[in-house]
Amino acid sequence: GAVVSQHPSRVICKSGTSVKIECRSLDFQATTMFWYRQFPKKSLMLMATSNEGSKATYEQGVEKDKFLINHASLTLSTLTVTSAHPEDSSFYICSAYGDLEATDTQYFGPGTRLTVL
Amino acid sequence: GESVGLHLPTLSVQEGDNSIINCAYSNSASDYFIWYKQESGKGPQFIIDIRSNMDKRQGQRVTVLLNKTVKHLSLQIAATQPGDSAVYFCAENTGGFKTIFGAGTRLFVKA
């Protein structure tokens, strides 16, 4: 089946630094990727839609200058949390959509746990 | 606003029994629904999906039922096993393939 990877799986950083999270589709080309964040015991909240070769579309309330998204190729999207603060600590999950087997299924990555000290 | 939600936050079942997890949605324009399973510290795992032109779909030990009249979705797990313990999310696909998740139900399977 389709596999989506994320790197790193865990990251701890100091307040004020920037952190980059990678999302890769390993065996298919993903025309569209999505970034979610999830707080403990909460649901996934969609942050933005990342389309290869164009600007990301951010959901209402998500700061585009704080959460920079780059979809440089059909297999890679990156999320950069700029000037991270403790309130940015969360579980970040990406998903990739590709026209596999004529389904609309999204394939989710394993998530990245960000802790900002 | 439009939302997808769940009736019960937790569900505890005996191993071997059947589990039923319910979900209500409010966006009548949604035409594609998915159930995901999420284990602690991991990303969501696709379980089963259903389109709005169907009212029932079966997979291996799982069945999804869709009642468009009352905007209700359910996931039935047959012969629940300890490995089924997880948080289950219903989700709907809106235009552009964005997936909106419901609140989630934690399933506990007692041995």
CSV table of C-alpha atoms in Angstrom, one decimal:
chain,number,residue,atom,x,y,z
A,1,GLY,CA,0.0,0.0,0.0
A,2,ALA,CA,0.9,3.6,-0.3
A,3,VAL,CA,3.3,5.0,2.3
A,4,VAL,CA,3.8,8.5,3.6
A,5,SER,CA,6.8,9.3,5.8
A,6,GLN,CA,7.6,12.2,8.0
A,7,HIS,CA,10.9,13.4,9.3
A,8,PRO,CA,11.7,13.9,12.1
A,9,SER,CA,9.4,11.8,14.2
A,10,ARG,CA,10.2,13.9,17.3
A,11,VAL,CA,11.8,17.2,17.7
A,12,ILE,CA,12.6,19.4,20.7
A,13,CYS,CA,13.6,22.9,20.2
A,14,LYS,CA,14.1,26.1,22.1
A,15,SER,CA,11.6,29.0,21.9
A,16,GLY,CA,12.4,31.3,19.0
A,17,THR,CA,14.0,28.8,16.7
A,18,SER,CA,12.5,27.4,13.5
A,19,VAL,CA,11.7,23.8,12.8
A,20,LYS,CA,11.3,22.1,9.5
A,21,ILE,CA,9.2,19.0,9.1
A,22,GLU,CA,9.3,16.9,5.9
A,23,CYS,CA,6.5,14.9,4.4
A,24,ARG,CA,7.3,12.4,1.7
A,25,SER,CA,5.2,10.1,-0.4
A,26,LEU,CA,7.4,7.1,-0.9
A,27,ASP,CA,5.8,5.1,-3.7
A,28,PHE,CA,3.4,7.5,-5.4
A,29,GLN,CA,3.3,11.0,-6.7
A,30,ALA,CA,1.2,13.3,-4.5
A,31,THR,CA,-0.4,16.2,-6.3
A,32,THR,CA,-1.9,17.4,-3.1
A,33,MET,CA,-0.7,17.2,0.5
A,34,PHE,CA,-2.4,18.3,3.7
A,35,TRP,CA,-1.0,19.4,7.0
A,36,TYR,CA,-2.8,18.9,10.3
A,37,ARG,CA,-2.1,19.5,13.9
A,38,GLN,CA,-3.4,17.6,16.8
A,39,PHE,CA,-3.4,18.5,20.4
A,40,PRO,CA,-3.5,15.8,23.1
A,41,LYS,CA,-6.9,14.0,23.2
A,42,LYS,CA,-8.2,16.2,20.5
A,43,SER,CA,-9.1,15.7,16.9
A,44,LEU,CA,-7.0,16.6,13.9
A,45,MET,CA,-7.3,20.1,12.7
A,46,LEU,CA,-6.6,20.9,9.1
A,47,MET,CA,-4.0,23.7,8.8
A,48,ALA,CA,-3.4,24.0,5.1
A,49,THR,CA,-3.6,22.4,1.7
A,50,SER,CA,-0.3,22.1,-0.2
A,51,ASN,CA,-0.4,21.8,-4.0
A,52,GLU,CA,2.8,21.0,-6.0
A,53,GLY,CA,4.1,24.0,-7.8
A,54,SER,CA,1.7,26.6,-6.2
A,55,LYS,CA,1.1,28.4,-3.0
A,56,ALA,CA,-0.5,26.6,-0.1
A,57,THR,CA,-4.0,27.3,0.9
A,58,TYR,CA,-4.3,28.0,4.6
A,59,GLU,CA,-7.4,27.4,6.8
A,60,GLN,CA,-9.0,30.3,8.6
A,61,GLY,CA,-7.0,31.2,11.7
A,62,VAL,CA,-3.7,29.6,10.6
A,63,GLU,CA,-0.9,32.1,10.2
A,64,LYS,CA,0.8,31.6,6.9
A,65,ASP,CA,3.9,33.5,7.9
A,66,LYS,CA,4.3,31.3,10.9
A,67,PHE,CA,3.7,28.0,9.3
A,68,LEU,CA,5.5,28.1,6.0
A,69,ILE,CA,4.6,25.3,3.5
A,70,ASN,CA,6.6,24.4,0.5
A,71,HIS,CA,5.6,21.7,-2.0
A,72,ALA,CA,8.7,21.5,-4.1
A,73,SER,CA,8.1,18.2,-5.8
A,74,LEU,CA,5.4,15.6,-6.3
A,75,THR,CA,6.8,13.6,-3.5
A,76,LEU,CA,7.9,16.2,-0.9
A,77,SER,CA,6.1,18.9,1.1
A,78,THR,CA,7.7,20.7,4.0
A,79,LEU,CA,6.2,22.6,7.0
A,80,THR,CA,8.4,25.1,8.7
A,81,VAL,CA,7.3,26.4,12.1
A,82,THR,CA,9.0,29.7,12.3
A,83,SER,CA,10.0,31.4,15.6
A,84,ALA,CA,8.4,28.5,17.5
A,85,HIS,CA,6.9,29.1,20.9
A,86,PRO,CA,5.6,26.6,23.6
A,87,GLU,CA,2.0,27.0,22.3
A,88,ASP,CA,3.2,25.6,19.0
A,89,SER,CA,4.0,22.3,20.7
A,90,SER,CA,1.7,19.7,19.1
A,91,PHE,CA,1.5,16.6,17.0
A,92,TYR,CA,1.9,17.5,13.3
A,93,ILE,CA,0.5,15.1,10.7
A,94,CYS,CA,0.7,15.3,7.0
A,95,SER,CA,-1.4,13.4,4.4
A,96,ALA,CA,-0.9,12.9,0.7
A,97,TYR,CA,-3.5,12.5,-1.9
A,98,GLY,CA,-2.7,10.8,-5.1
A,99,ASP,CA,-4.8,9.2,-7.8
A,100,LEU,CA,-4.1,5.7,-6.7
A,101,GLU,CA,-6.4,2.9,-7.6
A,102,ALA,CA,-9.0,5.4,-8.6
A,103,THR,CA,-9.8,6.2,-5.0
A,104,ASP,CA,-10.0,9.4,-3.1
A,105,THR,CA,-8.2,8.0,-0.2
A,106,GLN,CA,-5.7,10.1,1.7
A,107,TYR,CA,-2.6,8.4,3.1
A,108,PHE,CA,-1.4,9.8,6.4
A,109,GLY,CA,2.1,10.1,7.7
A,110,PRO,CA,3.1,8.8,11.1
A,111,GLY,CA,3.2,12.3,12.6
A,112,THR,CA,5.9,14.5,14.1
A,113,ARG,CA,5.8,15.4,17.8
A,114,LEU,CA,7.1,19.0,18.3
A,115,THR,CA,8.0,20.2,21.8
A,116,VAL,CA,9.0,23.8,22.2
A,117,LEU,CA,10.8,24.6,25.4
B,1,GLY,CA,-20.9,26.1,11.1
B,2,GLU,CA,-20.6,22.8,9.3
B,3,SER,CA,-19.1,20.0,11.4
B,4,VAL,CA,-18.7,16.4,11.9
B,5,GLY,CA,-19.2,15.1,15.5
B,6,LEU,CA,-19.6,12.0,17.6
B,7,HIS,CA,-22.2,11.0,20.1
B,8,LEU,CA,-19.9,9.2,22.6
B,9,PRO,CA,-16.4,10.1,23.6
B,10,THR,CA,-15.5,6.7,25.0
B,11,LEU,CA,-16.7,3.2,24.4
B,12,SER,CA,-15.8,0.1,26.4
B,13,VAL,CA,-16.6,-3.4,25.1
B,14,GLN,CA,-15.8,-6.9,26.0
B,15,GLU,CA,-13.4,-8.8,23.8
B,16,GLY,CA,-15.4,-10.8,21.2
B,17,ASP,CA,-18.4,-8.5,21.3
B,18,ASN,CA,-19.5,-6.2,18.5
B,19,SER,CA,-18.7,-2.5,18.7
B,20,ILE,CA,-20.7,0.3,17.3
B,21,ILE,CA,-19.3,3.8,17.0
B,22,ASN,CA,-21.6,6.6,15.9
B,23,CYS,CA,-21.1,9.9,14.2
B,24,ALA,CA,-23.4,12.8,13.2
B,25,TYR,CA,-22.5,15.1,10.4
B,26,SER,CA,-24.2,18.4,9.5
B,27,ASN,CA,-22.9,19.2,6.0
B,28,SER,CA,-25.6,17.8,3.7
B,29,ALA,CA,-23.4,18.5,0.7
B,30,SER,CA,-20.8,16.0,1.8
B,31,ASP,CA,-20.6,13.0,-0.5
B,32,TYR,CA,-17.8,11.0,0.9
B,33,PHE,CA,-17.2,9.7,4.4
B,34,ILE,CA,-14.3,7.9,5.9
B,35,TRP,CA,-13.5,6.1,9.2
B,36,TYR,CA,-10.0,6.3,10.6
B,37,LYS,CA,-8.3,4.5,13.4
B,38,GLN,CA,-5.6,6.2,15.4
B,39,GLU,CA,-3.3,4.5,17.8
B,40,SER,CA,-1.4,6.5,20.4
B,41,GLY,CA,1.5,8.5,18.8
B,42,LYS,CA,0.7,7.5,15.3
B,43,GLY,CA,-1.1,8.9,12.3
B,44,PRO,CA,-4.6,8.0,11.3
B,45,GLN,CA,-5.1,4.7,9.5
B,46,PHE,CA,-7.8,4.3,6.9
B,47,ILE,CA,-10.4,1.7,7.9
B,48,ILE,CA,-13.3,2.0,5.5
B,49,ASP,CA,-15.1,4.6,3.4
B,50,ILE,CA,-18.5,5.1,1.9
B,51,ARG,CA,-20.0,7.4,-0.7
B,52,SER,CA,-23.3,9.1,-0.4
B,53,ASN,CA,-24.9,7.0,-3.1
B,54,MET,CA,-24.6,4.0,-0.8
B,55,ASP,CA,-26.1,3.2,2.6
B,56,LYS,CA,-23.9,0.3,3.6
B,57,ARG,CA,-20.4,-1.0,2.9
B,58,GLN,CA,-18.6,-3.9,4.4
B,59,GLY,CA,-15.0,-4.7,4.9
B,60,GLN,CA,-13.1,-7.3,6.9
B,61,ARG,CA,-14.9,-7.3,10.3
B,62,VAL,CA,-16.0,-3.7,9.7
B,63,THR,CA,-19.2,-2.3,8.3
B,64,VAL,CA,-20.1,1.3,7.7
B,65,LEU,CA,-23.7,2.5,7.6
B,66,LEU,CA,-24.8,5.8,6.2
B,67,ASN,CA,-28.2,7.3,6.9
B,68,LYS,CA,-28.4,10.5,4.9
B,69,THR,CA,-31.9,11.3,6.1
B,70,VAL,CA,-30.7,11.9,9.6
B,71,LYS,CA,-27.1,12.6,8.6
B,72,HIS,CA,-25.7,9.7,10.7
B,73,LEU,CA,-22.7,7.5,10.1
B,74,SER,CA,-21.8,4.5,12.1
B,75,LEU,CA,-18.9,2.0,12.2
B,76,GLN,CA,-19.5,-1.5,13.3
B,77,ILE,CA,-16.7,-3.8,14.3
B,78,ALA,CA,-17.4,-7.4,14.6
B,79,ALA,CA,-15.8,-9.7,17.2
B,80,THR,CA,-13.8,-6.8,18.7
B,81,GLN,CA,-10.2,-7.7,19.6
B,82,PRO,CA,-7.7,-6.0,22.0
B,83,GLY,CA,-5.9,-4.7,18.9
B,84,ASP,CA,-8.9,-2.7,18.0
B,85,SER,CA,-8.4,-0.5,21.0
B,86,ALA,CA,-7.7,3.0,19.6
B,87,VAL,CA,-9.4,6.3,18.9
B,88,TYR,CA,-11.7,6.2,15.9
B,89,PHE,CA,-12.5,9.3,13.8
B,90,CYS,CA,-15.2,9.8,11.3
B,91,ALA,CA,-14.4,12.3,8.6
B,92,GLU,CA,-16.0,13.9,5.7
B,93,ASN,CA,-14.5,15.1,2.4
B,94,THR,CA,-15.5,18.5,1.3
B,95,GLY,CA,-14.7,20.1,-2.0
B,96,GLY,CA,-11.1,19.9,-3.1
B,97,PHE,CA,-10.6,16.7,-1.1
B,98,LYS,CA,-10.1,18.4,2.2
B,99,THR,CA,-10.9,16.0,5.0
B,100,ILE,CA,-12.6,17.3,8.1
B,101,PHE,CA,-12.4,15.2,11.1
B,102,GLY,CA,-14.9,14.6,13.9
B,103,ALA,CA,-14.1,14.7,17.6
B,104,GLY,CA,-13.2,11.0,18.0
B,105,THR,CA,-14.3,8.1,20.1
B,106,ARG,CA,-11.9,6.1,22.2
B,107,LEU,CA,-12.6,2.4,22.1
B,108,PHE,CA,-11.4,0.2,25.0
B,109,VAL,CA,-11.5,-3.5,24.6
B,110,LYS,CA,-11.6,-5.5,27.8
B,111,ALA,CA,-10.0,-8.9,27.8
